[in-house]
Amino acid sequence: MIELTVKTGKRNELLDVTSQVQEAVSKAGLKEGLCIVYCPHTTAGVAINENADPSVKEDVLRKLTELVPKDDNYSHMEGNSDGHIKAILVGNSKTIFVKSGKLVLGTWEGIFFCEFDGPRSRNLLLKMAEC
Ligand code: ZN
């Protein structure tokens, strides 16, 4: 297992980690197989989506915050229930094909670390399998 460190700078943020993940795949020497990306946090997640137009990230974060407001009479006293709910909606892992040593992603796709209770130093776990 490989552990990447992700430093987030805002409370809610989508950070493009595609190059970090690709670098880890290259370093591991994986040519054909799968790369599992797992976020071991309860107020963060992983998504694959458009990384060409940065306004997509803004729209996603704005809509998630509309759907899950920061304050909504939550029971959890830590003050980050919105982050927990957003993390569940986004999900905490992705499996990505690797072909000829490269992550197989669509032209406009990138891998995003989704922070919902930052800023923090976070971990992203990778496990690769040749197949
Ligand atoms: Zn909490």
Short mmCIF file of C-alpha atoms and ligand atoms in Angstrom, two decimals:
data_model
loop_
_atom_site.label_atom_id
_atom_site.label_comp_id
_atom_site.label_asym_id
_atom_site.label_seq_id
_atom_site.Cartn_x
_atom_site.Cartn_y
_atom_site.Cartn_z
CA MET A 1 0.00 0.00 0.00
CA ILE A 2 1.18 3.50 -0.83
CA GLU A 3 0.25 6.49 1.28
CA LEU A 4 0.08 9.91 -0.34
CA THR A 5 -0.19 13.13 1.65
CA VAL A 6 -2.71 15.71 0.49
CA LYS A 7 -2.70 19.18 2.00
CA THR A 8 -6.00 20.96 1.60
CA GLY A 9 -6.34 24.72 1.87
CA LYS A 10 -10.05 25.34 2.32
CA ARG A 11 -12.99 23.92 4.26
CA ASN A 12 -14.55 22.64 1.04
CA GLU A 13 -12.26 21.93 -1.85
CA LEU A 14 -11.77 19.60 -4.80
CA LEU A 15 -8.05 19.01 -5.26
CA ASP A 16 -6.80 17.48 -8.49
CA VAL A 17 -4.51 14.62 -7.44
CA THR A 18 -4.27 12.94 -10.87
CA SER A 19 -0.55 13.68 -11.32
CA GLN A 20 0.25 12.48 -7.78
CA VAL A 21 -1.55 9.19 -8.42
CA GLN A 22 0.06 8.79 -11.86
CA GLU A 23 3.47 9.44 -10.33
CA ALA A 24 2.87 6.70 -7.75
CA VAL A 25 1.79 4.26 -10.49
CA SER A 26 4.92 5.07 -12.51
CA LYS A 27 7.15 4.74 -9.46
CA ALA A 28 5.60 1.37 -8.61
CA GLY A 29 6.33 0.20 -12.15
CA LEU A 30 2.77 -1.01 -12.75
CA LYS A 31 2.17 -1.49 -16.47
CA GLU A 32 -1.18 -3.32 -16.75
CA GLY A 33 -3.67 -3.55 -13.92
CA LEU A 34 -5.75 -1.64 -11.44
CA CYS A 35 -5.11 1.17 -9.03
CA ILE A 36 -7.47 1.53 -6.10
CA VAL A 37 -7.58 5.00 -4.58
CA TYR A 38 -9.03 5.08 -1.08
CA CYS A 39 -9.72 8.03 1.20
CA PRO A 40 -9.51 6.98 4.88
CA HIS A 41 -11.36 9.99 6.26
CA THR A 42 -14.96 10.52 7.34
CA THR A 43 -15.26 14.08 6.04
CA ALA A 44 -13.47 13.70 2.71
CA GLY A 45 -13.87 11.58 -0.39
CA VAL A 46 -12.61 10.76 -3.86
CA ALA A 47 -14.25 11.64 -7.16
CA ILE A 48 -13.42 11.36 -10.84
CA ASN A 49 -14.74 14.20 -12.93
CA GLU A 50 -13.88 17.04 -15.30
CA ASN A 51 -10.56 18.73 -14.64
CA ALA A 52 -10.48 20.89 -17.77
CA ASP A 53 -12.82 23.70 -16.76
CA PRO A 54 -12.26 24.77 -13.12
CA SER A 55 -15.81 26.13 -12.92
CA VAL A 56 -17.09 22.53 -12.78
CA LYS A 57 -15.41 22.13 -9.37
CA GLU A 58 -17.04 25.37 -8.18
CA ASP A 59 -20.46 24.23 -9.38
CA VAL A 60 -20.12 20.84 -7.69
CA LEU A 61 -19.08 22.41 -4.38
CA ARG A 62 -21.82 25.04 -4.58
CA LYS A 63 -24.51 22.46 -5.27
CA LEU A 64 -23.28 20.09 -2.55
CA THR A 65 -23.39 22.97 -0.06
CA GLU A 66 -26.89 23.88 -1.21
CA LEU A 67 -28.03 20.27 -0.72
CA VAL A 68 -26.14 19.86 2.56
CA PRO A 69 -25.87 23.19 4.39
CA LYS A 70 -23.23 23.69 7.08
CA ASP A 71 -25.81 24.31 9.79
CA ASP A 72 -29.04 22.35 9.75
CA ASN A 73 -29.89 21.44 13.32
CA TYR A 74 -27.61 18.41 13.21
CA SER A 75 -27.23 16.15 16.27
CA HIS A 76 -23.47 15.56 15.87
CA MET A 77 -21.76 18.12 18.13
CA GLU A 78 -18.45 18.38 16.29
CA GLY A 79 -19.91 20.91 13.85
CA ASN A 80 -18.93 18.99 10.73
CA SER A 81 -22.03 16.93 9.96
CA ASP A 82 -22.22 18.57 6.55
CA GLY A 83 -18.75 17.17 5.84
CA HIS A 84 -19.75 13.66 6.91
CA ILE A 85 -22.85 13.75 4.69
CA LYS A 86 -20.99 15.16 1.68
CA ALA A 87 -18.32 12.46 2.11
CA ILE A 88 -21.01 9.77 1.98
CA LEU A 89 -22.54 11.32 -1.15
CA VAL A 90 -19.20 11.54 -2.95
CA GLY A 91 -17.87 8.13 -1.81
CA ASN A 92 -14.45 7.18 -0.53
CA SER A 93 -12.78 5.09 -3.22
CA LYS A 94 -12.28 4.65 -6.93
CA THR A 95 -10.75 1.87 -8.98
CA ILE A 96 -8.86 3.04 -12.05
CA PHE A 97 -7.55 0.90 -14.92
CA VAL A 98 -3.87 1.14 -15.73
CA LYS A 99 -2.73 0.49 -19.30
CA SER A 100 0.85 0.78 -20.60
CA GLY A 101 1.82 2.36 -17.29
CA LYS A 102 -0.80 5.12 -17.54
CA LEU A 103 -4.04 5.68 -15.66
CA VAL A 104 -6.94 5.15 -18.04
CA LEU A 105 -9.08 8.28 -17.74
CA GLY A 106 -11.31 10.08 -20.19
CA THR A 107 -9.93 13.11 -22.00
CA TRP A 108 -11.48 15.55 -19.56
CA GLU A 109 -11.28 13.43 -16.45
CA GLY A 110 -9.16 13.92 -13.37
CA ILE A 111 -9.04 12.36 -9.91
CA PHE A 112 -10.12 14.70 -7.15
CA PHE A 113 -9.52 14.55 -3.43
CA CYS A 114 -12.73 16.04 -2.04
CA GLU A 115 -12.20 17.95 1.20
CA PHE A 116 -15.29 18.80 3.25
CA ASP A 117 -13.78 19.76 6.61
CA GLY A 118 -10.46 21.40 5.87
CA PRO A 119 -7.98 22.77 5.73
CA ARG A 120 -6.09 19.71 6.89
CA SER A 121 -3.28 17.38 6.05
CA ARG A 122 -4.93 14.23 4.69
CA ASN A 123 -3.90 10.81 3.47
CA LEU A 124 -4.83 9.05 0.29
CA LEU A 125 -4.18 5.32 0.13
CA LEU A 126 -3.30 3.51 -3.08
CA LYS A 127 -3.21 -0.20 -3.76
CA MET A 128 -2.17 -1.52 -7.13
CA ALA A 129 -2.65 -4.90 -8.70
CA GLU A 130 -1.22 -6.30 -11.89
CA CYS A 131 -3.82 -8.07 -13.99
ZN ZN B 1 -17.56 14.83 12.97
#
